[in-house]
Amino acid sequence: MFQKIVKVSVICASTNGKFKLPKLVKSISDGYYLPSEIIIIGTALSDSQFLNANINKKIKLKFLISKIKNQIYQRNIGKKISSNDLIIQTDDDVLFKKNTLKEFYYNSFFCPTKKILASYVINENNLHQSVRFSRIYFTDLQDYPGTV
């Protein structure tokens, strides 16, 4: 399968993600488009235990431990160390479809001044899980290109 690497950072703030993170990383690694880096800010070293087996070797993986269990704080750490202008923030219980990163990447061109994207959440049952942005629920990627 052809996979294109794009200058995108995926940032994941995780608490107790030992079993969820490998699924997230595998779903990203199996996509048609790959981020140049995945930054995971966990709260325990055990969160990184199963990651290396699931990651595509083309992707740079950065794992940091945060002493503060606060996803906003953790995401801000990820944003500071990101080496790309385009950032996708996600949670550790999210699974990416094969074309998710491609959709985010191309939709980001519609709002070039806004660089942080939020995830289009698909749960393990392959169903969409609404994501809340400023009291508005977006239930379909077609409703909103995903740029925050």
PDB file of C-alpha atoms in Angstrom:
ATOM      1  CA  MET A   1       0.000   0.000   0.000  1.00  0.00           C
ATOM      2  CA  PHE A   2       1.276   3.463  -0.914  1.00  0.00           C
ATOM      3  CA  GLN A   3       1.567   5.778   2.081  1.00  0.00           C
ATOM      4  CA  LYS A   4       2.357   9.478   1.824  1.00  0.00           C
ATOM      5  CA  ILE A   5       4.038  11.269   4.714  1.00  0.00           C
ATOM      6  CA  VAL A   6       2.711  14.784   5.318  1.00  0.00           C
ATOM      7  CA  LYS A   7       4.011  17.552   7.578  1.00  0.00           C
ATOM      8  CA  VAL A   8       1.423  17.024  10.268  1.00  0.00           C
ATOM      9  CA  SER A   9       1.815  16.412  13.990  1.00  0.00           C
ATOM     10  CA  VAL A  10      -0.718  14.266  15.807  1.00  0.00           C
ATOM     11  CA  ILE A  11      -0.836  15.195  19.485  1.00  0.00           C
ATOM     12  CA  CYS A  12      -2.507  12.902  21.990  1.00  0.00           C
ATOM     13  CA  ALA A  13      -3.022  13.743  25.647  1.00  0.00           C
ATOM     14  CA  SER A  14      -3.419  10.463  27.498  1.00  0.00           C
ATOM     15  CA  THR A  15      -4.197   9.346  31.020  1.00  0.00           C
ATOM     16  CA  ASN A  16      -4.035   5.610  31.668  1.00  0.00           C
ATOM     17  CA  GLY A  17      -3.774   4.871  27.959  1.00  0.00           C
ATOM     18  CA  LYS A  18      -1.716   1.703  28.233  1.00  0.00           C
ATOM     19  CA  PHE A  19      -4.257  -0.376  26.318  1.00  0.00           C
ATOM     20  CA  LYS A  20      -5.839   2.385  24.207  1.00  0.00           C
ATOM     21  CA  LEU A  21      -2.716   4.032  22.787  1.00  0.00           C
ATOM     22  CA  PRO A  22      -1.481   1.031  20.783  1.00  0.00           C
ATOM     23  CA  LYS A  23      -4.836   0.894  18.946  1.00  0.00           C
ATOM     24  CA  LEU A  24      -4.669   4.611  18.177  1.00  0.00           C
ATOM     25  CA  VAL A  25      -1.072   4.392  16.927  1.00  0.00           C
ATOM     26  CA  LYS A  26      -1.849   1.326  14.803  1.00  0.00           C
ATOM     27  CA  SER A  27      -4.876   3.030  13.229  1.00  0.00           C
ATOM     28  CA  ILE A  28      -2.711   6.049  12.326  1.00  0.00           C
ATOM     29  CA  SER A  29       0.099   3.824  11.001  1.00  0.00           C
ATOM     30  CA  ASP A  30      -2.314   1.927   8.751  1.00  0.00           C
ATOM     31  CA  GLY A  31      -3.565   5.095   7.025  1.00  0.00           C
ATOM     32  CA  TYR A  32      -2.979   6.248   3.455  1.00  0.00           C
ATOM     33  CA  TYR A  33      -1.416   9.458   4.743  1.00  0.00           C
ATOM     34  CA  LEU A  34       1.012   9.359   7.659  1.00  0.00           C
ATOM     35  CA  PRO A  35       1.910  12.203   9.997  1.00  0.00           C
ATOM     36  CA  SER A  36       5.594  13.021  10.200  1.00  0.00           C
ATOM     37  CA  GLU A  37       5.316  12.745  13.983  1.00  0.00           C
ATOM     38  CA  ILE A  38       3.043  11.502  16.735  1.00  0.00           C
ATOM     39  CA  ILE A  39       3.439  13.236  20.084  1.00  0.00           C
ATOM     40  CA  ILE A  40       1.934  11.477  23.080  1.00  0.00           C
ATOM     41  CA  ILE A  41       1.897  13.142  26.463  1.00  0.00           C
ATOM     42  CA  GLY A  42       1.041  10.471  28.990  1.00  0.00           C
ATOM     43  CA  THR A  43       0.898  10.441  32.750  1.00  0.00           C
ATOM     44  CA  ALA A  44       2.764   7.187  33.357  1.00  0.00           C
ATOM     45  CA  LEU A  45       5.687   5.392  31.746  1.00  0.00           C
ATOM     46  CA  SER A  46       3.496   2.296  31.429  1.00  0.00           C
ATOM     47  CA  ASP A  47       1.435   4.195  28.822  1.00  0.00           C
ATOM     48  CA  SER A  48       4.314   3.747  26.367  1.00  0.00           C
ATOM     49  CA  GLN A  49       4.754   0.030  27.045  1.00  0.00           C
ATOM     50  CA  PHE A  50       3.142  -1.378  23.867  1.00  0.00           C
ATOM     51  CA  LEU A  51       3.646   1.515  21.449  1.00  0.00           C
ATOM     52  CA  ASN A  52       6.759   0.564  19.509  1.00  0.00           C
ATOM     53  CA  ALA A  53       5.304  -2.654  18.133  1.00  0.00           C
ATOM     54  CA  ASN A  54       2.403  -0.819  16.506  1.00  0.00           C
ATOM     55  CA  ILE A  55       4.085   2.166  14.874  1.00  0.00           C
ATOM     56  CA  ASN A  56       5.118   2.531  11.276  1.00  0.00           C
ATOM     57  CA  LYS A  57       8.883   3.110  11.240  1.00  0.00           C
ATOM     58  CA  LYS A  58       8.427   6.133   8.942  1.00  0.00           C
ATOM     59  CA  ILE A  59       6.727   8.067  11.746  1.00  0.00           C
ATOM     60  CA  LYS A  60       8.711   9.791  14.489  1.00  0.00           C
ATOM     61  CA  LEU A  61       7.191   8.986  17.882  1.00  0.00           C
ATOM     62  CA  LYS A  62       7.717  11.334  20.824  1.00  0.00           C
ATOM     63  CA  PHE A  63       6.497  10.222  24.239  1.00  0.00           C
ATOM     64  CA  LEU A  64       6.610  12.549  27.238  1.00  0.00           C
ATOM     65  CA  ILE A  65       5.403  12.069  30.782  1.00  0.00           C
ATOM     66  CA  SER A  66       3.376  14.852  32.366  1.00  0.00           C
ATOM     67  CA  LYS A  67       3.225  15.111  36.129  1.00  0.00           C
ATOM     68  CA  ILE A  68      -0.017  17.037  35.750  1.00  0.00           C
ATOM     69  CA  LYS A  69      -3.073  14.988  34.704  1.00  0.00           C
ATOM     70  CA  ASN A  70      -4.806  17.651  32.660  1.00  0.00           C
ATOM     71  CA  GLN A  71      -5.423  17.167  28.940  1.00  0.00           C
ATOM     72  CA  ILE A  72      -5.316  20.883  28.128  1.00  0.00           C
ATOM     73  CA  TYR A  73      -1.976  21.204  29.897  1.00  0.00           C
ATOM     74  CA  GLN A  74      -0.698  18.057  28.155  1.00  0.00           C
ATOM     75  CA  ARG A  75      -1.823  19.271  24.703  1.00  0.00           C
ATOM     76  CA  ASN A  76      -0.064  22.587  25.252  1.00  0.00           C
ATOM     77  CA  ILE A  77       3.159  20.704  25.955  1.00  0.00           C
ATOM     78  CA  GLY A  78       2.685  18.810  22.693  1.00  0.00           C
ATOM     79  CA  LYS A  79       2.015  22.012  20.787  1.00  0.00           C
ATOM     80  CA  LYS A  80       5.247  23.546  22.085  1.00  0.00           C
ATOM     81  CA  ILE A  81       7.423  20.641  20.946  1.00  0.00           C
ATOM     82  CA  SER A  82       5.659  20.036  17.636  1.00  0.00           C
ATOM     83  CA  SER A  83       7.884  20.507  14.602  1.00  0.00           C
ATOM     84  CA  ASN A  84       4.984  21.105  12.175  1.00  0.00           C
ATOM     85  CA  ASP A  85       2.621  23.985  11.511  1.00  0.00           C
ATOM     86  CA  LEU A  86      -0.394  21.705  11.140  1.00  0.00           C
ATOM     87  CA  ILE A  87      -1.454  19.904  14.334  1.00  0.00           C
ATOM     88  CA  ILE A  88      -4.197  17.365  14.922  1.00  0.00           C
ATOM     89  CA  GLN A  89      -5.208  16.955  18.541  1.00  0.00           C
ATOM     90  CA  THR A  90      -6.822  13.694  19.524  1.00  0.00           C
ATOM     91  CA  ASP A  91      -7.671  11.536  22.515  1.00  0.00           C
ATOM     92  CA  ASP A  92      -6.226   8.124  23.308  1.00  0.00           C
ATOM     93  CA  ASP A  93      -9.523   6.311  22.660  1.00  0.00           C
ATOM     94  CA  VAL A  94      -9.805   7.508  19.044  1.00  0.00           C
ATOM     95  CA  LEU A  95      -9.294   5.289  16.012  1.00  0.00           C
ATOM     96  CA  PHE A  96      -8.389   6.831  12.661  1.00  0.00           C
ATOM     97  CA  LYS A  97      -9.834   5.447   9.440  1.00  0.00           C
ATOM     98  CA  LYS A  98      -7.441   4.953   6.536  1.00  0.00           C
ATOM     99  CA  ASN A  99      -8.355   8.301   4.959  1.00  0.00           C
ATOM    100  CA  THR A 100      -8.779  10.377   8.161  1.00  0.00           C
ATOM    101  CA  LEU A 101      -5.432  12.137   7.970  1.00  0.00           C
ATOM    102  CA  LYS A 102      -5.902  12.804   4.265  1.00  0.00           C
ATOM    103  CA  GLU A 103      -9.271  14.474   4.968  1.00  0.00           C
ATOM    104  CA  PHE A 104      -7.827  16.637   7.723  1.00  0.00           C
ATOM    105  CA  TYR A 105      -4.824  17.546   5.607  1.00  0.00           C
ATOM    106  CA  TYR A 106      -6.815  18.714   2.605  1.00  0.00           C
ATOM    107  CA  ASN A 107      -9.544  20.392   4.661  1.00  0.00           C
ATOM    108  CA  SER A 108      -6.889  22.452   6.453  1.00  0.00           C
ATOM    109  CA  PHE A 109      -6.288  24.395   3.231  1.00  0.00           C
ATOM    110  CA  PHE A 110      -9.768  25.947   3.501  1.00  0.00           C
ATOM    111  CA  CYS A 111      -8.756  27.841   6.652  1.00  0.00           C
ATOM    112  CA  PRO A 112      -5.035  28.458   6.233  1.00  0.00           C
ATOM    113  CA  THR A 113      -4.802  30.761   9.237  1.00  0.00           C
ATOM    114  CA  LYS A 114      -6.005  28.132  11.696  1.00  0.00           C
ATOM    115  CA  LYS A 115      -3.606  25.314  12.250  1.00  0.00           C
ATOM    116  CA  ILE A 116      -4.965  23.142  15.057  1.00  0.00           C
ATOM    117  CA  LEU A 117      -7.476  20.509  14.035  1.00  0.00           C
ATOM    118  CA  ALA A 118      -9.597  18.306  16.249  1.00  0.00           C
ATOM    119  CA  SER A 119     -10.273  14.661  15.721  1.00  0.00           C
ATOM    120  CA  TYR A 120     -13.253  13.120  13.977  1.00  0.00           C
ATOM    121  CA  VAL A 121     -13.926  10.454  16.550  1.00  0.00           C
ATOM    122  CA  ILE A 122     -14.768   6.891  15.527  1.00  0.00           C
ATOM    123  CA  ASN A 123     -15.236   4.517  18.424  1.00  0.00           C
ATOM    124  CA  GLU A 124     -14.303   0.834  18.455  1.00  0.00           C
ATOM    125  CA  ASN A 125     -17.748  -0.081  17.077  1.00  0.00           C
ATOM    126  CA  ASN A 126     -16.902   1.965  13.966  1.00  0.00           C
ATOM    127  CA  LEU A 127     -19.493   4.573  14.914  1.00  0.00           C
ATOM    128  CA  HIS A 128     -19.002   8.326  14.994  1.00  0.00           C
ATOM    129  CA  GLN A 129     -18.711   9.887  18.413  1.00  0.00           C
ATOM    130  CA  SER A 130     -19.630  13.587  18.518  1.00  0.00           C
ATOM    131  CA  VAL A 131     -16.886  16.025  19.451  1.00  0.00           C
ATOM    132  CA  ARG A 132     -17.719  19.188  21.365  1.00  0.00           C
ATOM    133  CA  PHE A 133     -16.310  22.534  20.249  1.00  0.00           C
ATOM    134  CA  SER A 134     -17.467  25.691  22.028  1.00  0.00           C
ATOM    135  CA  ARG A 135     -20.923  24.295  22.855  1.00  0.00           C
ATOM    136  CA  ILE A 136     -21.520  23.120  19.288  1.00  0.00           C
ATOM    137  CA  TYR A 137     -21.627  19.455  18.370  1.00  0.00           C
ATOM    138  CA  PHE A 138     -20.366  18.499  14.929  1.00  0.00           C
ATOM    139  CA  THR A 139     -21.735  15.119  13.994  1.00  0.00           C
ATOM    140  CA  ASP A 140     -20.364  14.776  10.485  1.00  0.00           C
ATOM    141  CA  LEU A 141     -17.096  15.779   8.871  1.00  0.00           C
ATOM    142  CA  GLN A 142     -19.103  17.203   5.968  1.00  0.00           C
ATOM    143  CA  ASP A 143     -20.791  19.677   8.349  1.00  0.00           C
ATOM    144  CA  TYR A 144     -17.486  21.253   9.269  1.00  0.00           C
ATOM    145  CA  PRO A 145     -14.035  20.773   7.806  1.00  0.00           C
ATOM    146  CA  GLY A 146     -12.581  20.127  11.240  1.00  0.00           C
ATOM    147  CA  THR A 147     -10.572  23.295  11.706  1.00  0.00           C
ATOM    148  CA  VAL A 148     -10.879  24.816  15.139  1.00  0.00           C
TER     149      VAL A 148
END
